[in-house]
Amino acid sequence: MSKRKLPTIVVSLVLILMIVSISGCTSDTSSTEEAKTTTETTSTQSPTPAGISNPAKVREPVSVKIRSYDDTKTVEVTVVDYIRGEKANAMIKDANMFNDDPKPGHEYLLVKVRVKYTEGSETLSVNPLDFRVVIDGAMHDYEWVVLPEETPKLDSVDLLPGGKVEGWLAFMVPENQKVLIAYQENMFDDPLAYIEIPER
C-alpha cells in the first residue's frame, strides 16, 4: 500500500464512523421524544369507566375485561334493579321467620344483577361472592338470608361464551346512604367495576 492511500482510507473510516454515530443519536432522540409523548398522553387520560370515582348507574351495563394466562374474557355486568328500606326489610322478614332484622340504623338492600359473558374461549365462573357492597370505603359481603320467591337469588354457575345469568343478592346497608356495588371476578382480586345505588 502506498503512503498516499493510507491517509485517504483513515479519513474515509473516520467519516463512516461519524455518520453511523450521528444516525444512532438521531434514532435515540426520536424514541425519547416518542416516550415523552406517550407518558404525557397516559397521565392525562380520563378515569376508568365504572371506577370508584365515577361509578356506573343502575341499569347501565358495564363492560369489563378479565385477563388470565391464556385467555381474555369480556363480561357485561349490570345492576338491573334494586329494592331497599322498609319494603326490602318486610320482604326479608316475610321470606323466612329466621331471617335477622336489620341492625339499628340499617336496612336491607336487595339488588338484582346480570352477568353476561360476551367474549372469550373458556368458561366463566359466576358466584354471589363476586359482588360486594362498599360502605364508607369498606367492602362487605352479601347477607346469608333466605330471599323471597319473587326475588330468586343469584346462583353459582359456569357460563359459556354468550351465556348470561341473573339473580338477586341481599346486603345490609346504612339507612338513607348512597352505596356502591363492586364486581370482582374473584375475591382475591381488586374490583373491576363499581355501580352506584342511590339513597332512598
Short mmCIF file of C-alpha atoms in Angstrom, two decimals, residues 31-190:
data_model
loop_
_atom_site.label_atom_id
_atom_site.label_comp_id
_atom_site.label_asym_id
_atom_site.label_seq_id
_atom_site.Cartn_x
_atom_site.Cartn_y
_atom_site.Cartn_z
CA SER A 31 -37.55 7.36 20.55
CA THR A 32 -37.01 9.54 23.64
CA GLU A 33 -39.43 12.10 22.20
CA GLU A 34 -41.95 9.32 21.47
CA ALA A 35 -41.61 8.02 25.03
CA LYS A 36 -42.23 11.53 26.43
CA THR A 37 -45.33 11.90 24.27
CA THR A 38 -46.67 8.53 25.42
CA THR A 39 -46.10 9.38 29.07
CA GLU A 40 -47.88 12.72 28.74
CA THR A 41 -50.84 11.08 26.98
CA THR A 42 -51.13 8.42 29.68
CA SER A 43 -51.09 10.91 32.54
CA THR A 44 -53.97 12.96 31.06
CA GLN A 45 -56.35 10.04 30.41
CA SER A 46 -59.85 10.21 31.90
CA PRO A 47 -60.79 7.96 34.86
CA THR A 48 -61.68 4.34 34.24
CA PRO A 49 -65.36 3.93 33.34
CA ALA A 50 -67.30 2.50 36.30
CA GLY A 51 -64.35 3.13 38.60
CA ILE A 52 -64.74 4.02 42.24
CA SER A 53 -64.62 7.77 41.48
CA ASN A 54 -67.17 7.57 38.64
CA PRO A 55 -69.37 4.52 39.22
CA ALA A 56 -71.95 3.30 36.73
CA LYS A 57 -75.65 3.84 37.38
CA VAL A 58 -78.43 1.30 37.88
CA ARG A 59 -79.44 -0.32 34.54
CA GLU A 60 -76.19 0.92 32.92
CA PRO A 61 -74.26 -2.11 31.55
CA VAL A 62 -70.54 -2.10 32.34
CA SER A 63 -68.15 -4.00 30.06
CA VAL A 64 -65.01 -5.34 31.76
CA LYS A 65 -62.09 -7.45 30.56
CA ILE A 66 -60.80 -10.35 32.63
CA ARG A 67 -57.30 -11.45 31.67
CA SER A 68 -55.88 -14.86 32.51
CA TYR A 69 -52.74 -16.64 31.37
CA ASP A 70 -54.16 -17.87 28.08
CA ASP A 71 -57.50 -16.07 27.58
CA THR A 72 -59.14 -12.65 27.78
CA LYS A 73 -62.83 -12.65 28.65
CA THR A 74 -65.21 -9.75 28.09
CA VAL A 75 -68.05 -9.60 30.60
CA GLU A 76 -71.01 -7.22 30.83
CA VAL A 77 -72.22 -6.53 34.38
CA THR A 78 -75.47 -4.69 35.15
CA VAL A 79 -77.42 -3.86 38.27
CA VAL A 80 -80.86 -4.35 36.73
CA ASP A 81 -83.00 -3.33 39.71
CA TYR A 82 -82.90 -2.75 43.46
CA ILE A 83 -85.25 -2.55 46.45
CA ARG A 84 -84.23 -1.01 49.76
CA GLY A 85 -85.65 0.32 53.01
CA GLU A 86 -88.99 -0.64 54.57
CA LYS A 87 -90.12 -2.66 51.56
CA ALA A 88 -86.90 -4.73 51.46
CA ASN A 89 -86.99 -5.21 55.25
CA ALA A 90 -90.57 -6.52 55.08
CA MET A 91 -89.76 -8.83 52.14
CA ILE A 92 -86.81 -10.38 54.00
CA LYS A 93 -88.85 -10.79 57.21
CA ASP A 94 -91.77 -12.42 55.32
CA ALA A 95 -89.46 -14.76 53.38
CA ASN A 96 -88.33 -16.65 56.49
CA MET A 97 -89.05 -16.21 60.19
CA PHE A 98 -85.39 -16.94 60.99
CA ASN A 99 -84.03 -14.07 58.85
CA ASP A 100 -82.48 -11.40 61.09
CA ASP A 101 -83.93 -7.91 61.39
CA PRO A 102 -81.55 -5.20 60.19
CA LYS A 103 -79.22 -3.68 62.78
CA PRO A 104 -80.34 -0.31 64.23
CA GLY A 105 -79.77 2.46 61.68
CA HIS A 106 -79.51 -0.08 58.85
CA GLU A 107 -81.81 -1.50 56.20
CA TYR A 108 -81.80 -4.34 53.72
CA LEU A 109 -80.83 -3.67 50.13
CA LEU A 110 -81.94 -6.22 47.53
CA VAL A 111 -80.01 -5.96 44.27
CA LYS A 112 -80.80 -7.76 41.01
CA VAL A 113 -77.61 -8.29 38.98
CA ARG A 114 -77.00 -9.65 35.50
CA VAL A 115 -73.70 -11.08 34.26
CA LYS A 116 -73.39 -11.64 30.52
CA TYR A 117 -70.31 -13.39 29.08
CA THR A 118 -69.88 -11.62 25.74
CA GLU A 119 -66.47 -12.81 24.54
CA GLY A 120 -63.86 -15.45 25.40
CA SER A 121 -62.96 -19.07 24.80
CA GLU A 122 -63.10 -20.66 28.28
CA THR A 123 -65.93 -20.93 30.81
CA LEU A 124 -66.61 -18.04 33.20
CA SER A 125 -67.47 -18.81 36.82
CA VAL A 126 -70.09 -16.53 38.38
CA ASN A 127 -70.68 -16.59 42.12
CA PRO A 128 -72.59 -14.41 44.62
CA LEU A 129 -69.21 -13.69 46.26
CA ASP A 130 -68.22 -11.80 43.08
CA PHE A 131 -70.40 -8.93 44.35
CA ARG A 132 -69.79 -6.85 47.47
CA VAL A 133 -71.22 -3.62 48.83
CA VAL A 134 -68.93 -0.66 49.57
CA ILE A 135 -69.94 1.32 52.67
CA ASP A 136 -67.76 4.21 53.85
CA GLY A 137 -64.78 2.81 51.95
CA ALA A 138 -65.10 -0.73 53.35
CA MET A 139 -66.23 -3.75 51.31
CA HIS A 140 -68.84 -6.10 52.83
CA ASP A 141 -70.13 -9.48 51.67
CA TYR A 142 -73.77 -10.22 50.94
CA GLU A 143 -76.11 -11.33 53.74
CA TRP A 144 -76.83 -15.03 54.18
CA VAL A 145 -80.62 -14.76 54.33
CA VAL A 146 -83.48 -16.62 52.68
CA LEU A 147 -84.77 -14.47 49.82
CA PRO A 148 -88.43 -14.14 48.80
CA GLU A 149 -89.64 -16.31 45.91
CA GLU A 150 -90.20 -13.24 43.72
CA THR A 151 -86.51 -12.29 44.06
CA PRO A 152 -84.63 -15.54 43.33
CA LYS A 153 -81.02 -15.48 44.45
CA LEU A 154 -78.04 -15.34 42.12
CA ASP A 155 -76.78 -18.91 41.70
CA SER A 156 -73.18 -20.04 41.30
CA VAL A 157 -72.83 -21.07 37.65
CA ASP A 158 -70.26 -21.58 34.91
CA LEU A 159 -71.14 -19.61 31.78
CA LEU A 160 -70.14 -20.48 28.24
CA PRO A 161 -69.35 -17.61 25.85
CA GLY A 162 -72.66 -15.90 25.00
CA GLY A 163 -74.32 -17.09 28.23
CA LYS A 164 -75.86 -14.92 30.94
CA VAL A 165 -77.27 -15.26 34.45
CA GLU A 166 -79.46 -13.02 36.62
CA GLY A 167 -80.33 -13.12 40.27
CA TRP A 168 -80.81 -11.18 43.48
CA LEU A 169 -78.48 -10.54 46.42
CA ALA A 170 -79.23 -9.07 49.85
CA PHE A 171 -76.95 -6.60 51.63
CA MET A 172 -77.32 -4.74 54.91
CA VAL A 173 -76.57 -1.03 54.44
CA PRO A 174 -76.93 2.19 56.45
CA GLU A 175 -80.34 3.85 56.08
CA ASN A 176 -80.61 6.67 53.52
CA GLN A 177 -76.99 6.36 52.38
CA LYS A 178 -75.66 6.03 48.86
CA VAL A 179 -73.59 2.84 48.46
CA LEU A 180 -71.62 1.10 45.71
CA ILE A 181 -71.91 -2.45 44.44
CA ALA A 182 -68.46 -3.77 43.48
CA TYR A 183 -67.92 -6.57 40.96
CA GLN A 184 -64.74 -8.65 41.16
CA GLU A 185 -64.13 -11.78 39.13
CA ASN A 186 -62.56 -13.46 42.11
CA MET A 187 -62.46 -12.45 45.74
CA PHE A 188 -58.67 -12.16 45.83
CA ASP A 189 -58.52 -9.52 43.05
CA ASP A 190 -59.43 -5.85 43.06
#
